[in-house]
Structures are given as C-alpha cells and as structure tokens.
PDB file of C-alpha atoms in Angstrom:
ATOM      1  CA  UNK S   1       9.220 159.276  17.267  1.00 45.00           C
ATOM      2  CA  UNK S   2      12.780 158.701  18.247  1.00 55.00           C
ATOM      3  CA  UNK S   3      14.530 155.330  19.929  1.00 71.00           C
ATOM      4  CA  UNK S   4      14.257 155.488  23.644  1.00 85.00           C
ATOM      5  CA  UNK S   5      17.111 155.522  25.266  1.00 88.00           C
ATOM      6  CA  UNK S   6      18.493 152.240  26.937  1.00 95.00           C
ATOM      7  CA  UNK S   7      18.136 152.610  31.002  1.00 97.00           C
ATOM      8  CA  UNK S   8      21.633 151.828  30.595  1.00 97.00           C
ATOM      9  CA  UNK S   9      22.909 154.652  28.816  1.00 97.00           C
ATOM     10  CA  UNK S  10      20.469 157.073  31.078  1.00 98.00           C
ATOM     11  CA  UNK S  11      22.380 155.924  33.890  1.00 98.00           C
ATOM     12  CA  UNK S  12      25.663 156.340  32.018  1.00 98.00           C
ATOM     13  CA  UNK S  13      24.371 159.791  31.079  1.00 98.00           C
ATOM     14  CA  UNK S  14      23.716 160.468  34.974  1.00 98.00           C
ATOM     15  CA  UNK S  15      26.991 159.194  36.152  1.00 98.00           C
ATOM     16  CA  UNK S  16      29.142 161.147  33.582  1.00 98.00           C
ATOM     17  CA  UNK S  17      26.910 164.088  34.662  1.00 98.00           C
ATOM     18  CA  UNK S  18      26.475 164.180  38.644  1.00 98.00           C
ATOM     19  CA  UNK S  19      30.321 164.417  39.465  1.00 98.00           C
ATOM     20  CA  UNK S  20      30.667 167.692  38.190  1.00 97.00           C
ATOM     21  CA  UNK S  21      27.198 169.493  38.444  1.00 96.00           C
ATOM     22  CA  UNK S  22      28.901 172.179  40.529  1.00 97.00           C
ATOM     23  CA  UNK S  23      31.334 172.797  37.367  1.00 96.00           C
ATOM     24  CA  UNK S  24      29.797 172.409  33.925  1.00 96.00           C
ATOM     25  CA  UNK S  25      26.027 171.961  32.825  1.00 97.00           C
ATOM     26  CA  UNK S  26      24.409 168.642  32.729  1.00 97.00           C
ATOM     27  CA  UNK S  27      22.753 166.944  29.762  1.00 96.00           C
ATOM     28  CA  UNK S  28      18.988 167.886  29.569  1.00 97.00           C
ATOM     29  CA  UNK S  29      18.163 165.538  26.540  1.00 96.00           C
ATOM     30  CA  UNK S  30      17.428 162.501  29.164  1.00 98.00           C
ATOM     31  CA  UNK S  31      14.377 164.573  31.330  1.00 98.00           C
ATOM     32  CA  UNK S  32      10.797 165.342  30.002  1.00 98.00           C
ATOM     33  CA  UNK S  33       9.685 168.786  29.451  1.00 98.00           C
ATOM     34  CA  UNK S  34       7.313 168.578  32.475  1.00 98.00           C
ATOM     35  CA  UNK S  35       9.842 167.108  34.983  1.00 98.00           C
ATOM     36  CA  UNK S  36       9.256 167.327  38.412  1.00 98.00           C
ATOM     37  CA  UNK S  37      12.185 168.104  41.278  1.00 98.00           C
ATOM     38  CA  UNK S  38      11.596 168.459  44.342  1.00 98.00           C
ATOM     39  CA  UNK S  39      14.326 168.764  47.656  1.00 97.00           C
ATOM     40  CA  UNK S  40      13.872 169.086  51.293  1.00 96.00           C
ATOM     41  CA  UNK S  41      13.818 173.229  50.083  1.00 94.00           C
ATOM     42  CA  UNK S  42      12.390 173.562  46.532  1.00 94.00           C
ATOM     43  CA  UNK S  43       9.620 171.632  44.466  1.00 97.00           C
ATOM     44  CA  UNK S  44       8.803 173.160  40.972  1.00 96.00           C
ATOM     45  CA  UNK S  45       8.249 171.064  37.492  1.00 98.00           C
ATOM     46  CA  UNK S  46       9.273 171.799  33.942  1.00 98.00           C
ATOM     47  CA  UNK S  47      13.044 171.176  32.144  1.00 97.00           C
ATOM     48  CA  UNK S  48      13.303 175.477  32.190  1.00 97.00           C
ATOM     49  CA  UNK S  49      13.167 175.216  36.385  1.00 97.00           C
ATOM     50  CA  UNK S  50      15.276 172.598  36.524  1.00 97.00           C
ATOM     51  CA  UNK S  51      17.948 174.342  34.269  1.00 97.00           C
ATOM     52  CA  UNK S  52      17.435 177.011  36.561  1.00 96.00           C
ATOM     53  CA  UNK S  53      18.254 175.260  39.890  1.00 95.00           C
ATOM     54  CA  UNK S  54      21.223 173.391  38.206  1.00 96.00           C
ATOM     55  CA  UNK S  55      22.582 177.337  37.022  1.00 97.00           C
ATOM     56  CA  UNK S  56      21.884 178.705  40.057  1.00 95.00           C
ATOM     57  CA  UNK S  57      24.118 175.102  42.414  1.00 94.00           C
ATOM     58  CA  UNK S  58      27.097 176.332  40.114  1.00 97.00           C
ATOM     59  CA  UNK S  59      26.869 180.016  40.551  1.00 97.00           C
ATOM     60  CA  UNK S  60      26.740 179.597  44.317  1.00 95.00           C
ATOM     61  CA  UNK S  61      29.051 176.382  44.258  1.00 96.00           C
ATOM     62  CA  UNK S  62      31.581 179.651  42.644  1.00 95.00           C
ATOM     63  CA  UNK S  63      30.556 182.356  44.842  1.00 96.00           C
ATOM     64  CA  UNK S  64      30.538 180.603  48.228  1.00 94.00           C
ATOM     65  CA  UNK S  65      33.092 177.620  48.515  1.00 96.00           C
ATOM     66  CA  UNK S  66      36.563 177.568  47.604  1.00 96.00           C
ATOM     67  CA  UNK S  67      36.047 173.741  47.106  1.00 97.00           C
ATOM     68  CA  UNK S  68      32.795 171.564  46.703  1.00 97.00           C
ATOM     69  CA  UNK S  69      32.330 168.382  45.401  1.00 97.00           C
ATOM     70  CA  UNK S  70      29.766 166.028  44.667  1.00 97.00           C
ATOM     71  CA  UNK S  71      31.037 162.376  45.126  1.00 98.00           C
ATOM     72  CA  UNK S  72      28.836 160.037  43.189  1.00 98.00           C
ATOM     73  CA  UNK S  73      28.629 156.637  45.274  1.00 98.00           C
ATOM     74  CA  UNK S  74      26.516 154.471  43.182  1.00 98.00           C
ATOM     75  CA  UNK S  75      24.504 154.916  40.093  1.00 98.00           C
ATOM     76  CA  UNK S  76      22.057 151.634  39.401  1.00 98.00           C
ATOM     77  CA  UNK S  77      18.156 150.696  38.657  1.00 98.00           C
ATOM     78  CA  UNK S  78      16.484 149.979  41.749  1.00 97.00           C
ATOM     79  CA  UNK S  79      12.644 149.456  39.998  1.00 97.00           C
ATOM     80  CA  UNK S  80      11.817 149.054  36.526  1.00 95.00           C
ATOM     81  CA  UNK S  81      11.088 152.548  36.328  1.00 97.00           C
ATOM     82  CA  UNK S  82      13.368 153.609  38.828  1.00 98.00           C
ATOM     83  CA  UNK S  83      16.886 155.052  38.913  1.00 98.00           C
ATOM     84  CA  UNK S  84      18.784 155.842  42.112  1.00 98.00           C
ATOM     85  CA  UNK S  85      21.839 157.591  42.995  1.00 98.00           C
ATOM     86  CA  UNK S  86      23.766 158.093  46.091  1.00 98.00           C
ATOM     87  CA  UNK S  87      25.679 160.982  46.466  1.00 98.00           C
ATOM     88  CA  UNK S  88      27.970 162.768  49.012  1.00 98.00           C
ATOM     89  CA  UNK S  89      28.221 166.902  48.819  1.00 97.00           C
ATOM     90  CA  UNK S  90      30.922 168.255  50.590  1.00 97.00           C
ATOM     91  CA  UNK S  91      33.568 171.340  50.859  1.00 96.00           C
ATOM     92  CA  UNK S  92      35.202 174.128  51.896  1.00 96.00           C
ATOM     93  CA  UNK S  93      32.961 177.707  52.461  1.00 95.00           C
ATOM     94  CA  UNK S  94      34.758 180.878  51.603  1.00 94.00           C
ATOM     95  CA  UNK S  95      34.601 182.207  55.114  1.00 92.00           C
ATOM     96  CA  UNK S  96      37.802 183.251  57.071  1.00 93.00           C
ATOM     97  CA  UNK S  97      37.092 179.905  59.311  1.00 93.00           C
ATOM     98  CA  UNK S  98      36.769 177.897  56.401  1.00 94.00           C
ATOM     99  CA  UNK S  99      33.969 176.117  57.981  1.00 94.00           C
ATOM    100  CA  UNK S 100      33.395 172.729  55.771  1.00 94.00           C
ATOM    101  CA  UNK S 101      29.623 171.343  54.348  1.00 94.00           C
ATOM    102  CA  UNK S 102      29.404 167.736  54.444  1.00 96.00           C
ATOM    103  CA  UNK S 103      26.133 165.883  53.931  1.00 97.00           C
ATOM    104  CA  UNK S 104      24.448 162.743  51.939  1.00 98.00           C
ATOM    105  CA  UNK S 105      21.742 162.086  49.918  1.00 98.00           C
ATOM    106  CA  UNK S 106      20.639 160.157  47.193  1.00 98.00           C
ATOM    107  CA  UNK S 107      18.549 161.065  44.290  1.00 98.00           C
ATOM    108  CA  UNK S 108      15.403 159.118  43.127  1.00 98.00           C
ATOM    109  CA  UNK S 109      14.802 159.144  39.333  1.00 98.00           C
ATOM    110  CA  UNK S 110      11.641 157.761  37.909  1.00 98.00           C
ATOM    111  CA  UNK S 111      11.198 156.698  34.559  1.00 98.00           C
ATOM    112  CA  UNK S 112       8.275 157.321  32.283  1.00 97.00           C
ATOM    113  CA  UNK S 113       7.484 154.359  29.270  1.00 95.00           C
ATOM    114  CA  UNK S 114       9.878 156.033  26.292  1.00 94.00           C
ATOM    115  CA  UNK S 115      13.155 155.856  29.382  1.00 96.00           C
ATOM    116  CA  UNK S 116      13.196 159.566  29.890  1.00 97.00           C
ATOM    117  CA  UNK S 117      13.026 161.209  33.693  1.00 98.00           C
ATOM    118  CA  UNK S 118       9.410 162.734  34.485  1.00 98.00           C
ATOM    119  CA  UNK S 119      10.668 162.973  38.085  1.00 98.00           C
ATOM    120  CA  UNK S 120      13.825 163.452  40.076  1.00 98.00           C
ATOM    121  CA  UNK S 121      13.349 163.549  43.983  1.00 98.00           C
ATOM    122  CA  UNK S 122      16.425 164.615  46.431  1.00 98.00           C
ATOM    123  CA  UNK S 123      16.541 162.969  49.820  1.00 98.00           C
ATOM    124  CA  UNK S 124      19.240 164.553  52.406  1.00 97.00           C
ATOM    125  CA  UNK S 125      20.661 162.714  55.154  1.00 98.00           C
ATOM    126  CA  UNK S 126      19.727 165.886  57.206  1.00 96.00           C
ATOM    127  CA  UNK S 127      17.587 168.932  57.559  1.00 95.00           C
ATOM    128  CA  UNK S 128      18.436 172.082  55.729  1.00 92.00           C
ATOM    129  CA  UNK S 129      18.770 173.519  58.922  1.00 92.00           C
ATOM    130  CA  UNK S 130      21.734 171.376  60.006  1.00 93.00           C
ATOM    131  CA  UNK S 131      23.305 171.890  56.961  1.00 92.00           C
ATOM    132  CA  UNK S 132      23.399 175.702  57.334  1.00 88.00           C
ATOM    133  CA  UNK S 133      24.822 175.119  60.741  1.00 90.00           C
ATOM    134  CA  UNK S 134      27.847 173.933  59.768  1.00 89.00           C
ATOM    135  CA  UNK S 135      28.778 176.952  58.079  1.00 86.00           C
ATOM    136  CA  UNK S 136      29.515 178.385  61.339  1.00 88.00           C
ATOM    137  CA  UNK S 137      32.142 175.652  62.661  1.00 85.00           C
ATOM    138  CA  UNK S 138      35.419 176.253  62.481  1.00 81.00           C
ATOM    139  CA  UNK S 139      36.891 174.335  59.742  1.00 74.00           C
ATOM    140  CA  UNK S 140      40.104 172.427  59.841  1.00 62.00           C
ATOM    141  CA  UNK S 141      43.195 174.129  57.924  1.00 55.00           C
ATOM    142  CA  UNK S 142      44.876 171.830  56.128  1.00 46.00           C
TER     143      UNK S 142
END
C-alpha cells in the first residue's frame, strides 16, 4: 500500500488546484474512486463524475464568460478529518450587457483514514436561482 499523504500536502494540493479550476484540470490522485460531490444542483459519486463536472465548469467557464475566476480565501483543517475551503466565484458573462456572476461558497472536504477525499460538499452563499438572476443585470463597463 502506498504512504498516505500528509493533510498538509492535500491541502497544498487543493490550494495549488482551486484557483484555476475554470482553466486547467485539477489533480485527481488526492480523491477516492467512490467520491461523493454534491452542490445545491448536482449530487453523484465516483472520481469518473467528478472529472466530468470539473470538464464540463471549464467548458462553460470558455463558452459563457469572457472572465471568471475562482478566488480561493482560505484553505485549512477544520476537523481531523475535515478540510475546508472558502471560495469566491465571480465574472463577466458573454452577453452584450456584460451582466457579472458574483457569489460565495466554501467547500467541505472529508477525509477517509489513508488522507484521501471520500467526500467533497459545495455550500453557496445563495440559491441557484439567484445566481441565474444576475445574468440578466446590466453589468458595469469598465
């Protein structure tokens, strides 16, 4: 069986990661095979969904915003066998308005015994529904 990882270097792994999710894949090597995710609008397990939903945040972070960013606030262990991360998402929607997304969150990682992440839970500042509504607001030109 192989070292576990450190906590330490998981949450180095997330923090190096999480900034640019909407650019360039993430490191897999840190989640279980059977992960769990769920968000206020998806809940699925294994590491081939949750490729999937990262794939799919950068093909639509391309296709519908000229800029979006996620701003990592803090990365830190919160439990023993807990990791959490708080996050901003915001940008600019490629609309003629340039209407702007802004919301926060933070991310809830939970550790099994060998330091890998069996279960990553998103919690919005919001409801989906709120969020969508500001892509109809005028943005501001800058």
């Amino acid at each position: 069986m192989e070292d576990k990882l450190p906590v330490e270097q998981v949450i180095e792994i997330l923090k190096q990661d999480l900034p640019t999710l909407f650019e360039k894949d993430i490191s897999y090597n840190i989640y279980t095979q059977d992960i769990y995710f769920q968000d206020p609008v998806n809940k699925f397990k294994w590491k081939f969904n949750y490729r999937i939903i990262f794939w799919t945040l950068r093909f639509h972070a391309r296709l519908f915003f000229t800029q979006i960013y996620f701003d990592v606030h803090e990365v830190y262990q919160s439990a023993e066998d807990t990791i959490l991360a708080k996050w901003t998402v915001r940008g600019v929607l490629r609309v003629p308005w340039k209407a702007r997304i802004l919301f926060n969150g933070y991310s809830t990682y939970k550790l099994s015994p060998d330091t890998l992440i069996y279960e990553h839970i998103d919690t919005w500042d919001r409801k989906p529904s709120e969020i969508l509504a500001q892509f109809w607001q005028k943005g501001v030109d800058n």
